[in-house]
mmCIF file of C-alpha atoms and ligand atoms in Angstrom:
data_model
loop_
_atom_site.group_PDB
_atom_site.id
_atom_site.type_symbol
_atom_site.label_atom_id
_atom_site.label_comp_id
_atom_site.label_asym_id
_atom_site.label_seq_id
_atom_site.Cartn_x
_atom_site.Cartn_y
_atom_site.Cartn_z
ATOM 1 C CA UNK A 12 113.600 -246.630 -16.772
ATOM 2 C CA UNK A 13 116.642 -246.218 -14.284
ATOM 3 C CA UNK A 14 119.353 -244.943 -16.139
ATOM 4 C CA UNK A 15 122.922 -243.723 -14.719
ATOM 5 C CA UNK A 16 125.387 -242.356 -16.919
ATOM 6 C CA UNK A 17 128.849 -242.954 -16.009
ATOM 7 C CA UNK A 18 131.131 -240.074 -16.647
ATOM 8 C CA UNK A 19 129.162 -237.066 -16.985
ATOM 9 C CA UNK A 20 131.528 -234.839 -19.233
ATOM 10 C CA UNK A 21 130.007 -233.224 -22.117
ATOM 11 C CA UNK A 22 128.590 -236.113 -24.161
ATOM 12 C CA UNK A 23 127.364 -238.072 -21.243
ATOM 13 C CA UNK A 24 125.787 -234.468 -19.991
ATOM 14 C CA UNK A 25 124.218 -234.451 -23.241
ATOM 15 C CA UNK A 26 122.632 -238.241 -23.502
ATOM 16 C CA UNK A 27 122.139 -238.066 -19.964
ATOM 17 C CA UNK A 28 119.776 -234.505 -20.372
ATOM 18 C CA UNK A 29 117.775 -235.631 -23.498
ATOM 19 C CA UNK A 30 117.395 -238.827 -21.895
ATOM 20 C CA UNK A 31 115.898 -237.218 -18.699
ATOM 21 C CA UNK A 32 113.172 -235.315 -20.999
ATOM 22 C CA UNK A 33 110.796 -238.745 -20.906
ATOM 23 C CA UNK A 34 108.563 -238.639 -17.846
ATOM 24 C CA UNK A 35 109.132 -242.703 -17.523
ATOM 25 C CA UNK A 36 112.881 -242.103 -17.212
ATOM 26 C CA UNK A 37 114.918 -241.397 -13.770
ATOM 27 C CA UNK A 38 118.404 -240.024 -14.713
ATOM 28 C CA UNK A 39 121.440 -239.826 -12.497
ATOM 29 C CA UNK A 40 124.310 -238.413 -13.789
ATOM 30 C CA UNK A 41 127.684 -240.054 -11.980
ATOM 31 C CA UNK A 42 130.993 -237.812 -12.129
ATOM 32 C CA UNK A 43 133.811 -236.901 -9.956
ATOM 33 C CA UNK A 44 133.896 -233.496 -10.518
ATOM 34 C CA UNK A 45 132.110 -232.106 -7.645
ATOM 35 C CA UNK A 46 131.442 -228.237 -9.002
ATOM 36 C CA UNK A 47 129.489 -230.015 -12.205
ATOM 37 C CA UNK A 48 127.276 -232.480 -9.748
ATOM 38 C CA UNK A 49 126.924 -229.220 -7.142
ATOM 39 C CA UNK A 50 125.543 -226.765 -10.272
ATOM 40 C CA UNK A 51 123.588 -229.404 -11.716
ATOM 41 C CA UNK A 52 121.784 -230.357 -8.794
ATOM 42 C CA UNK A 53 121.227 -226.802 -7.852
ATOM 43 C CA UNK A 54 120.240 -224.936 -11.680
ATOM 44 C CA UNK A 55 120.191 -227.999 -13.581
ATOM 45 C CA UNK A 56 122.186 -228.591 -16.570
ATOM 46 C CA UNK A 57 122.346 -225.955 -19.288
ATOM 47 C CA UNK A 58 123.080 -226.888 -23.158
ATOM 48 C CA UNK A 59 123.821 -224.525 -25.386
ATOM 49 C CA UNK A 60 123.484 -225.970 -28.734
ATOM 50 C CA UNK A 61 122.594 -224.465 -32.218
ATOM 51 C CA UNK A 62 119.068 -225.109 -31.680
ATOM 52 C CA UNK A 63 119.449 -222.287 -28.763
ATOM 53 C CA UNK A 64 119.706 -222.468 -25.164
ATOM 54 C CA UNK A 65 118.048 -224.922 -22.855
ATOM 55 C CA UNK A 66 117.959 -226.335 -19.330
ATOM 56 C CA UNK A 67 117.448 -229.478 -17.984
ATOM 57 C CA UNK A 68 115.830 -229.642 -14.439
ATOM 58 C CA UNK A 69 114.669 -233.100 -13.869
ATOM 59 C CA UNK A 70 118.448 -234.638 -13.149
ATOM 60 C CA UNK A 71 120.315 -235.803 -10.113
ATOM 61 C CA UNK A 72 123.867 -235.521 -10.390
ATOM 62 C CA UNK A 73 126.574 -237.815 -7.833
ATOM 63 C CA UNK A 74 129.914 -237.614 -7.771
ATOM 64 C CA UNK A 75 129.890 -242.162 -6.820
ATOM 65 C CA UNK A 76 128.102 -244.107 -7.608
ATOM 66 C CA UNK A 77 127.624 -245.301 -3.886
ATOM 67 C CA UNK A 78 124.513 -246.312 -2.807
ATOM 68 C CA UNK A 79 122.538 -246.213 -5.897
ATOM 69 C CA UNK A 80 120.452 -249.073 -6.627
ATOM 70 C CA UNK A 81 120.865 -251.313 -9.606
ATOM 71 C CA UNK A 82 119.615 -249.669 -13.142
ATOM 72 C CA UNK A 83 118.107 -250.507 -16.196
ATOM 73 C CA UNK A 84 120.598 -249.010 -18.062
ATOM 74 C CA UNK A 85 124.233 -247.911 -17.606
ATOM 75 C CA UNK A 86 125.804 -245.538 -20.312
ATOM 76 C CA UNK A 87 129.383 -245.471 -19.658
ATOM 77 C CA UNK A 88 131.049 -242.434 -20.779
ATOM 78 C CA UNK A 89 134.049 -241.819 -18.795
ATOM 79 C CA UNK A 90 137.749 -241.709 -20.574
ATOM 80 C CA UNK A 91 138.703 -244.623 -22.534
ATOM 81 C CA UNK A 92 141.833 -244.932 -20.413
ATOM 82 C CA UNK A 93 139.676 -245.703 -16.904
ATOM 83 C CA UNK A 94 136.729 -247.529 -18.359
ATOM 84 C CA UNK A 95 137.866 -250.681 -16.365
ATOM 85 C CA UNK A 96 138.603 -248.777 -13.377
ATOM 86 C CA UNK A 97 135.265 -246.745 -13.077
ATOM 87 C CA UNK A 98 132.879 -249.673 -13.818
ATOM 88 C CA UNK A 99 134.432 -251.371 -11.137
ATOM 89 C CA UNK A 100 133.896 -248.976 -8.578
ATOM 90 C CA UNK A 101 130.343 -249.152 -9.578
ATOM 91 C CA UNK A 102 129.176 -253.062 -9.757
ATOM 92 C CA UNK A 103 126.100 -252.100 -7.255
ATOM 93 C CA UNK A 104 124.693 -250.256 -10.556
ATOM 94 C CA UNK A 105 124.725 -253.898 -12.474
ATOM 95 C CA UNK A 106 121.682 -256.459 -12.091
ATOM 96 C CA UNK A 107 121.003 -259.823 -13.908
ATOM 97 C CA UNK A 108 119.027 -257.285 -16.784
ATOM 98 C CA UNK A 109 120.872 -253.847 -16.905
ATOM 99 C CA UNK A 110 122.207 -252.756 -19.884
ATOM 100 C CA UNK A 111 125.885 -251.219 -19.788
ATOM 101 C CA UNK A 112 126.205 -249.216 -22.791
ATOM 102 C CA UNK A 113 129.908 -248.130 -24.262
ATOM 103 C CA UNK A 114 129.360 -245.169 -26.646
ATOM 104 C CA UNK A 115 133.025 -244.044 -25.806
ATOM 105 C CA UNK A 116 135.677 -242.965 -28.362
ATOM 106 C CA UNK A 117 138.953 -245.772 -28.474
ATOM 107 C CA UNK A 118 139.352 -249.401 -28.980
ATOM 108 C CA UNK A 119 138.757 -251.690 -25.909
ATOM 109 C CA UNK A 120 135.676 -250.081 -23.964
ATOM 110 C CA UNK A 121 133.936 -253.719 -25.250
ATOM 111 C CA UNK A 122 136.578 -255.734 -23.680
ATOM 112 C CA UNK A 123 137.037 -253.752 -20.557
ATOM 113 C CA UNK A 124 133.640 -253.649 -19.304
ATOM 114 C CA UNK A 125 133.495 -257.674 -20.245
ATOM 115 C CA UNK A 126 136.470 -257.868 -17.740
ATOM 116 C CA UNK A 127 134.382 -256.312 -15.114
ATOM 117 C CA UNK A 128 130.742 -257.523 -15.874
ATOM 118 C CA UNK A 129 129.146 -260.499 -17.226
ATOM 119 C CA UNK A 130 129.588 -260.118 -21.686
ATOM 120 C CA UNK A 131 125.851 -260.305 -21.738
ATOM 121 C CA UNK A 132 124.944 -257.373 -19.926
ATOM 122 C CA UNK A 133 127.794 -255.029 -22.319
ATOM 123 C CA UNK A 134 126.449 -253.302 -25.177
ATOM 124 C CA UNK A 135 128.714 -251.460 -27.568
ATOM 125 C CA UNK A 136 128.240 -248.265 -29.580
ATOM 126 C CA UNK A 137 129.872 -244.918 -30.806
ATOM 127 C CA UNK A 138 128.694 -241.644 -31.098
ATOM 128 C CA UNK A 139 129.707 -238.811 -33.173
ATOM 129 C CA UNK A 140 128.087 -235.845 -31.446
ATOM 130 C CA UNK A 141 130.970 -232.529 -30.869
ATOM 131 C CA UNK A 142 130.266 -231.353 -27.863
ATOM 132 C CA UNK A 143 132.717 -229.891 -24.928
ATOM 133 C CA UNK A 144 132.266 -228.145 -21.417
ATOM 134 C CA UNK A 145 132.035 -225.019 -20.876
ATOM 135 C CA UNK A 146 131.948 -224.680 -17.119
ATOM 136 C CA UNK A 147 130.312 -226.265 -14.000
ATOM 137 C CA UNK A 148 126.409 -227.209 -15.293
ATOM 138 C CA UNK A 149 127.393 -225.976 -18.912
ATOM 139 C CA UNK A 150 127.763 -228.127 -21.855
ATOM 140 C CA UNK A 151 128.117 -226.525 -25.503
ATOM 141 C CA UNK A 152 126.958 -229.085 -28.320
ATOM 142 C CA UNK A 153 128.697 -227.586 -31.527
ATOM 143 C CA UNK A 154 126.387 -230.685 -33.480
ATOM 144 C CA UNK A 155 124.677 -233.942 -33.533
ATOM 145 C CA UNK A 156 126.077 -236.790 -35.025
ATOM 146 C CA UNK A 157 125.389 -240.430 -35.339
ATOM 147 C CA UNK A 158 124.713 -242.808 -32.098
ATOM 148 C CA UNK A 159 124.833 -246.308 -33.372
ATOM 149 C CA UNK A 160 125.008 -249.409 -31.168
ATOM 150 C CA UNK A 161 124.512 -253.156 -30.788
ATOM 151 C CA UNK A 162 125.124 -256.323 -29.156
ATOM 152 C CA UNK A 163 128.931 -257.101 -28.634
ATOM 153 C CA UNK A 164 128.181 -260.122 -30.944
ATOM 154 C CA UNK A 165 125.038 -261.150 -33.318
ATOM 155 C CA UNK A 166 122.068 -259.187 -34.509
ATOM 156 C CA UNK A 167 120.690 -256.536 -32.546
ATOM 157 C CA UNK A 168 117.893 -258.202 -29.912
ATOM 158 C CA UNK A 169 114.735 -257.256 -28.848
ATOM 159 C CA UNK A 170 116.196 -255.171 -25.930
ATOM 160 C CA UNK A 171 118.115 -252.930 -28.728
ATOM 161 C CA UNK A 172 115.113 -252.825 -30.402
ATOM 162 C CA UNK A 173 113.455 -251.037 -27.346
ATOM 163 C CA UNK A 174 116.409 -249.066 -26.208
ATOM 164 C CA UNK A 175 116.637 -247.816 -30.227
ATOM 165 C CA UNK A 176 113.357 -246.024 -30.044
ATOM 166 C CA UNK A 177 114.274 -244.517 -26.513
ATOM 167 C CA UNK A 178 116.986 -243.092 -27.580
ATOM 168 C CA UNK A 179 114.547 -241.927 -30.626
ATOM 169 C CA UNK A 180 111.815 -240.459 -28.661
ATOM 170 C CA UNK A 181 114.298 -238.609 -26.352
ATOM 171 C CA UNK A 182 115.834 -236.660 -29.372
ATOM 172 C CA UNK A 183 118.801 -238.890 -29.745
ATOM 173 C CA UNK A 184 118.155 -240.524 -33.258
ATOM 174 C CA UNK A 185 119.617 -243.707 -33.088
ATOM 175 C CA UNK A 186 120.386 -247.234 -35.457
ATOM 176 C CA UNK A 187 121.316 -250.625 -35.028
ATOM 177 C CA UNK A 188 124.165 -252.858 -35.854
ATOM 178 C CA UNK A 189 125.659 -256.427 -36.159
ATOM 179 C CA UNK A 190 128.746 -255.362 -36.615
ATOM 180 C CA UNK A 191 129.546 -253.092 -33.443
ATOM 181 C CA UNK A 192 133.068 -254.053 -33.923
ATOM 182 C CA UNK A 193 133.113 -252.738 -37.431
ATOM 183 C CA UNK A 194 131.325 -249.543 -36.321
ATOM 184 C CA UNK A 195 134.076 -248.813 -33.452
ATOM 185 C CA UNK A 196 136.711 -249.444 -35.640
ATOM 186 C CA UNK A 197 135.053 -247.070 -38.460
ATOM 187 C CA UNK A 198 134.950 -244.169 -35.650
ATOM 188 C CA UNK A 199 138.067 -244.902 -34.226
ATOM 189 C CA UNK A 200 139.731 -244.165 -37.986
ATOM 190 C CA UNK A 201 137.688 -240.601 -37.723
ATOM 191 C CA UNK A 202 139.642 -240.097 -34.276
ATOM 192 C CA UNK A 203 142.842 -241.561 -35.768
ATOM 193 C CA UNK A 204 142.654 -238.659 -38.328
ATOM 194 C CA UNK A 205 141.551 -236.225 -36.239
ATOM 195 C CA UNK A 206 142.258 -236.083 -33.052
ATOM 196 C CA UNK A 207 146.290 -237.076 -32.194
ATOM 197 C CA UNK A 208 147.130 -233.957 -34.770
ATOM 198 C CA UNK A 209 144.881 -231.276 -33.852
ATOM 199 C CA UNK A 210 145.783 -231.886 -30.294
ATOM 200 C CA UNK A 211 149.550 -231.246 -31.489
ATOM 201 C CA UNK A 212 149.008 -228.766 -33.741
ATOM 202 C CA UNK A 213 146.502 -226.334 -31.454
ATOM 203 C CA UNK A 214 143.942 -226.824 -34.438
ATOM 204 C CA UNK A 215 140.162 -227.041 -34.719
ATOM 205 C CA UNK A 216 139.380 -230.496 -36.370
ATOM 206 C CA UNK A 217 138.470 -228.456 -40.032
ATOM 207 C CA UNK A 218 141.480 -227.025 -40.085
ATOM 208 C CA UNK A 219 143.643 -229.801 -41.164
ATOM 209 C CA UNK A 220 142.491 -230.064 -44.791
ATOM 210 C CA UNK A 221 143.877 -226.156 -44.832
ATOM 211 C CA UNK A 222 147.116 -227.411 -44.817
ATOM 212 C CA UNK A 223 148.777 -230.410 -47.476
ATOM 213 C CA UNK A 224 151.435 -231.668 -44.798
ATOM 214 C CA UNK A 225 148.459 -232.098 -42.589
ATOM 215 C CA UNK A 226 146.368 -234.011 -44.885
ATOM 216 C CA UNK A 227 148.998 -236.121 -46.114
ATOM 217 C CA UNK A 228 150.112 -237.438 -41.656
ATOM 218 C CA UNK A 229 146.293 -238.197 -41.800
ATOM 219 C CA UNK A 230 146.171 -239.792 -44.803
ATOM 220 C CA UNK A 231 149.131 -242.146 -43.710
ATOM 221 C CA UNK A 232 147.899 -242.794 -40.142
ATOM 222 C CA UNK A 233 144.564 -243.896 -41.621
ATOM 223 C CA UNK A 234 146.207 -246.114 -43.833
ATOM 224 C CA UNK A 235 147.970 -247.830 -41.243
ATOM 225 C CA UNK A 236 145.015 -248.303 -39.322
ATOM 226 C CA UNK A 237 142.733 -249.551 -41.960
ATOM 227 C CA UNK A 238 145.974 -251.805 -42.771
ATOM 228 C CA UNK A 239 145.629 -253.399 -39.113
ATOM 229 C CA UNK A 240 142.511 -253.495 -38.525
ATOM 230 C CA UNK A 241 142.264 -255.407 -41.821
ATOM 231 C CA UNK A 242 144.535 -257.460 -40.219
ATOM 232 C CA UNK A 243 142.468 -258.300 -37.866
ATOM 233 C CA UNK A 244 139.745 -259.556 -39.840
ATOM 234 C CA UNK A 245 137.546 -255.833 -39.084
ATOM 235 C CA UNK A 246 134.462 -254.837 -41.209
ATOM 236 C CA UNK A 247 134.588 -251.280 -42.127
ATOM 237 C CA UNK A 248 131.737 -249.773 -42.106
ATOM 238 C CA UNK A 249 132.722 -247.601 -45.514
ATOM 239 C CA UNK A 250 135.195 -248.619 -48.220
ATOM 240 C CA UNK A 251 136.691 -245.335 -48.574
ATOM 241 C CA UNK A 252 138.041 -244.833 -44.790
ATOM 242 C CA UNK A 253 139.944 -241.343 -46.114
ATOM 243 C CA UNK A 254 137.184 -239.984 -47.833
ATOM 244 C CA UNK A 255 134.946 -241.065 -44.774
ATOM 245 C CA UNK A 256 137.559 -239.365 -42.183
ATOM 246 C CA UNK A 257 137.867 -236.138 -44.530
ATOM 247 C CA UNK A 258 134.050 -236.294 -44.671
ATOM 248 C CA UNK A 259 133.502 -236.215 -40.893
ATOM 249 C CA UNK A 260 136.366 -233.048 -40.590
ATOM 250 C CA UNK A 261 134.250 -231.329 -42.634
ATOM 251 C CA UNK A 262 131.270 -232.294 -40.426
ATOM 252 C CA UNK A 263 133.269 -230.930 -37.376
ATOM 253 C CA UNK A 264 135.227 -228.542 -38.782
ATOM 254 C CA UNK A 265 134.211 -225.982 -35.932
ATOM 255 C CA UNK A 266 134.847 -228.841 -33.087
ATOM 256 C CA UNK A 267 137.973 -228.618 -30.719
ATOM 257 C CA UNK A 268 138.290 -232.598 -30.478
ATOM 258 C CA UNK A 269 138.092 -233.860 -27.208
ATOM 259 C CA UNK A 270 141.973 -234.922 -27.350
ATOM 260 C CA UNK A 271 142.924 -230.709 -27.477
ATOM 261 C CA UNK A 272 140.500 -230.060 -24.934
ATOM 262 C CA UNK A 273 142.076 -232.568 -22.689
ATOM 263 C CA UNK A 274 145.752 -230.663 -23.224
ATOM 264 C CA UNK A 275 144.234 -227.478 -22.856
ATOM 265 C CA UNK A 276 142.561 -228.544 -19.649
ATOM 266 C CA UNK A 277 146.078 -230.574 -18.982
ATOM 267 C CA UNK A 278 144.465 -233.868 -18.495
ATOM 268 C CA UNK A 279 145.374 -237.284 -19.557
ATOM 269 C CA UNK A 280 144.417 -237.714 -23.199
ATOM 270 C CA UNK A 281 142.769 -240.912 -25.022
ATOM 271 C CA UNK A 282 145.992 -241.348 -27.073
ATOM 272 C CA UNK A 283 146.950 -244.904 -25.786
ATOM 273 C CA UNK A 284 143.274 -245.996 -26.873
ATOM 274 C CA UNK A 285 143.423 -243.983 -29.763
ATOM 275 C CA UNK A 286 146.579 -244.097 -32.281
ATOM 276 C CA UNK A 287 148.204 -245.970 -29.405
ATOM 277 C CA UNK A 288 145.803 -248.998 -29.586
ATOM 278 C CA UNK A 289 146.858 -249.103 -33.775
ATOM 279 C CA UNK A 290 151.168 -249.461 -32.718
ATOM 280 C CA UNK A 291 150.041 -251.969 -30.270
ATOM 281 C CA UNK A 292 147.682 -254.441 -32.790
ATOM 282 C CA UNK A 293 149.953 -253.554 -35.177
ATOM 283 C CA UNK A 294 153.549 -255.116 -33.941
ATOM 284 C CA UNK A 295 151.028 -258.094 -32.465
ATOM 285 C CA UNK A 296 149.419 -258.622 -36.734
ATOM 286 C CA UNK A 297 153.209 -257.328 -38.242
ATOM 287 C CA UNK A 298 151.905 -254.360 -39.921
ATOM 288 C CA UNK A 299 153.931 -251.326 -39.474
ATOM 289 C CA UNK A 300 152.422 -248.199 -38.238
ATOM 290 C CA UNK A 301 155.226 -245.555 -37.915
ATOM 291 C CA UNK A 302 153.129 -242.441 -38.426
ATOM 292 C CA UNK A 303 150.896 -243.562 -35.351
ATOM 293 C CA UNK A 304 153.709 -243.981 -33.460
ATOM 294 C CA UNK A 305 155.479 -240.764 -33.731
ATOM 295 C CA UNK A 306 151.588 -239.499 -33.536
ATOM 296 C CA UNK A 307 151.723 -241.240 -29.978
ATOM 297 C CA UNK A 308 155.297 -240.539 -28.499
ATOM 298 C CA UNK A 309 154.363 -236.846 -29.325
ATOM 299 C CA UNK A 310 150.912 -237.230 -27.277
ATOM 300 C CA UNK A 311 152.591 -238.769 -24.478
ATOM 301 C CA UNK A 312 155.429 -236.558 -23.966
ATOM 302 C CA UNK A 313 153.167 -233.371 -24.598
ATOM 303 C CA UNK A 314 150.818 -234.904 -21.594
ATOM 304 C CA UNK A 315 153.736 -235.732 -19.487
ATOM 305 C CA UNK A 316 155.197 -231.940 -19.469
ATOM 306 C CA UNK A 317 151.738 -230.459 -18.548
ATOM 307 C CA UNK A 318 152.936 -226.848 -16.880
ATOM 308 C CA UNK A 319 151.885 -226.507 -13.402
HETATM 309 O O1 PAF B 1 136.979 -237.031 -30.108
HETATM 310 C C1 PAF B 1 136.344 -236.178 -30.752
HETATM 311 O O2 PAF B 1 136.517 -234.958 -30.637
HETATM 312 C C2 PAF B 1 135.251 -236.661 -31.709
HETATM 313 O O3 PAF B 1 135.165 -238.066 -31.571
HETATM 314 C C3 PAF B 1 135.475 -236.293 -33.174
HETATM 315 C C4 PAF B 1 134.583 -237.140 -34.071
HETATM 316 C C5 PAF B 1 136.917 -236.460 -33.567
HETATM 317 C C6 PAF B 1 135.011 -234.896 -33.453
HETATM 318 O O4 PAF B 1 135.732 -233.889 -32.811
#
C-alpha cells in the first residue's frame, strides 16, 4: 500500500514507523520541519518506547507533499487548527479510492477534510497513544493506547475491515466503529480534562487528581461538555464521562499532553479545537460552559505572550 502521513510529529512518526514494518507498505512521512525529514532520511527514525529502543529504516521523509503521487491511504496528523489548510496543499495525494484518515485530537478534523475532499474518501478516528518528540528523528512513546476508527457515517465497510487488520499486523491494534462521532466526542472529553489545565498549570497529565481544586475545574469542564454534546444529540461512548476521563489520567499519568508541549515549545496550541470548540457549540445549543471558557481565554492569552 501507498501510505503518506500528513504531519509527522510524534504520533504520526509513530503510525507512520510501525506502518512501514510490512514489506507490502511504502511510507512517506510529510512534515515541514526540515531537521526531522533531514535525520530521518539519513538514520531513520528512532522510537524509544518502553518496549526499548528501535529504529526504523525503511521511511522517506518530505517536508511537501509536492510531487508525490496519489496514495492508498492518507493519515492526517497535523494540528487540529491547520487540518483544512494542510490537506489542501496536498490534493495530488487524493484519488477516486484513497483513504484520508483523521486520528487527530479536537472536534472538526471530520468536517474539515469534507471541506477539502470528497465525504467519501474521509475516514474518522482517534487515538490515545502518549507520545512526544524528543529531537530531530527521535520520538519517545511513554504508551499505547486505543486507535479506533470508522466511516464518517454508517457501519464500518469492507475497506475498514481491511485497513483494521493492517493496522493489526503492523503492531497498531486497532477496532471499528459506527459511531465515529461518538468516539471523537468521548476522546475529546479526555482532552477537555486533561489537557487546557496541565498546559496552565506546568503539570504532567497524573498530576491533577493530586490536587482537589484540580479535580473539581475538570470535573466541571467535563460536565459542560458532556452537557453540549448531549445537546447535540452525541453518543458517548461510556456513561460515566468523569470516571472515564479520571481513568485515562491515570493511564497517562507520566504523559506531558501535547497542549504543554506545545507552550513549552511556544507553538500554537489545540485549544480553539479543544475546550474552545465546547464555548462555541455551546452558545449555538444554549448550554453554558463558563469553566471552558476561562479554560480557553487563559490558553489563548498564555499562547499570545510566548517570550521571544
Ligand atoms: O493530547 C494529549 O496529550 C493526549 O490526547 C492525552 C490523551 C490527553 C494524553 O496526554
Amino acid at each position: 500500500m501507498d501510505i503518506a502521513v500528513l504531519g509527522a510529529g510524534a504520533m504520526g512518526s509513530v503510525y507512520g514507523a510501525h506502518l512501514a514494518t510490512l514489506a507490502e507498505n511504502k511510507v512517506t512521512l510529510i512534515d515541514i520541519w526540515p531537521q526531522h525529514v533531514e535525520a530521518i532520511n539519513s538514520q531513520g527514525l528512532s522510537i524509544n518506547s518502553p518496549e526499548g529502543d528501535q529504529v526504523y529504516k525503511n521511511l522517506t521523509a518530505v517536508t511537501s507533499a509536492q510531487g508525490l503521487k496519489a496514495q492508498d491511504l492518507v493519515i492526517v496528523f497535523v494540528k487540529a487548527t491547520v487540518t483544512q489548510e494542510a490537506m489542501s496543499q496536498a490534493l495530488n495525494l487524493v484519488g477516486p479510492k484513497t483513504m484520508v484518515l483523521t486520528l487527530q485530537n479536537g472536534l472538526g478534523n471530520i468536517e474539515k477534510l469534507c471541506q477539502v475532499v470528497e465525504a467519501k474518501n474521509v475516514l474518522g478516528g482517534i487515538n490515545s497513544y502518549g507520545s512526544s518528540i524528543k529531537g530531530p528523528g527521535q520520538v519517545i512513546l511513554r504508551g499505547r493506547g486505543e486507535t479506533v476508527f470508522g466511516e464518517i457515517d454508517g457501519p464500518p465497510s469492507e475497506r475498514l475491515v481491511n485497513l483494521k487488520n493492517l493496522f493489526d499486523q503492523a503492531g497498531l491494534p486497532a477496532s471499528l466503529t459506527s459511531n465515529v462521532q461518538g468516539r471523537v466526542w468521548t476522546k475529546l472529553i479526555s482532552n477537555i480534562a486533561i489537557n487546557a489545565l496541565c498546559a496552565i498549570m506546568g503539570i504532567k497529565n497524573g498530576q491533577l487528581l493530586n490536587h482537589p481544586e484540580a479535580i473539581s475545574l475538570l470535573e466541571g469542564a467535563v460536565s459542560e461538555a458532556v452537557a453540549v454534546g448531549q445537546a447535540m444529540s452525541i453518543t458517548f461512548e461510556t456513561d460515566h464521562p468523569i470516571q472515564y476521563a479520571k481513568k485515562v489520567i491515570k493511564n497517562t499519568a507520566e504523559n506531558v499532553c501535547s497542549m504543554l508541549q506545545d507552550v513549552r515549545a511556544k507553538r500554537p496550541t489545540e485549544i480553539a479545537v479543544i475546550n474552545g470548540a465546547i464555548v462555541e457549540a455551546g452558545l449555538k445549543h444554549n448550554i453554558p460552559t463558563p469553566i471552558n471558557l476561562v479554560l480557553t481565554n487563559l490558553v489563548k492569552v498564555i499562547q499570545q505572550n510566548y517570550p521571544a
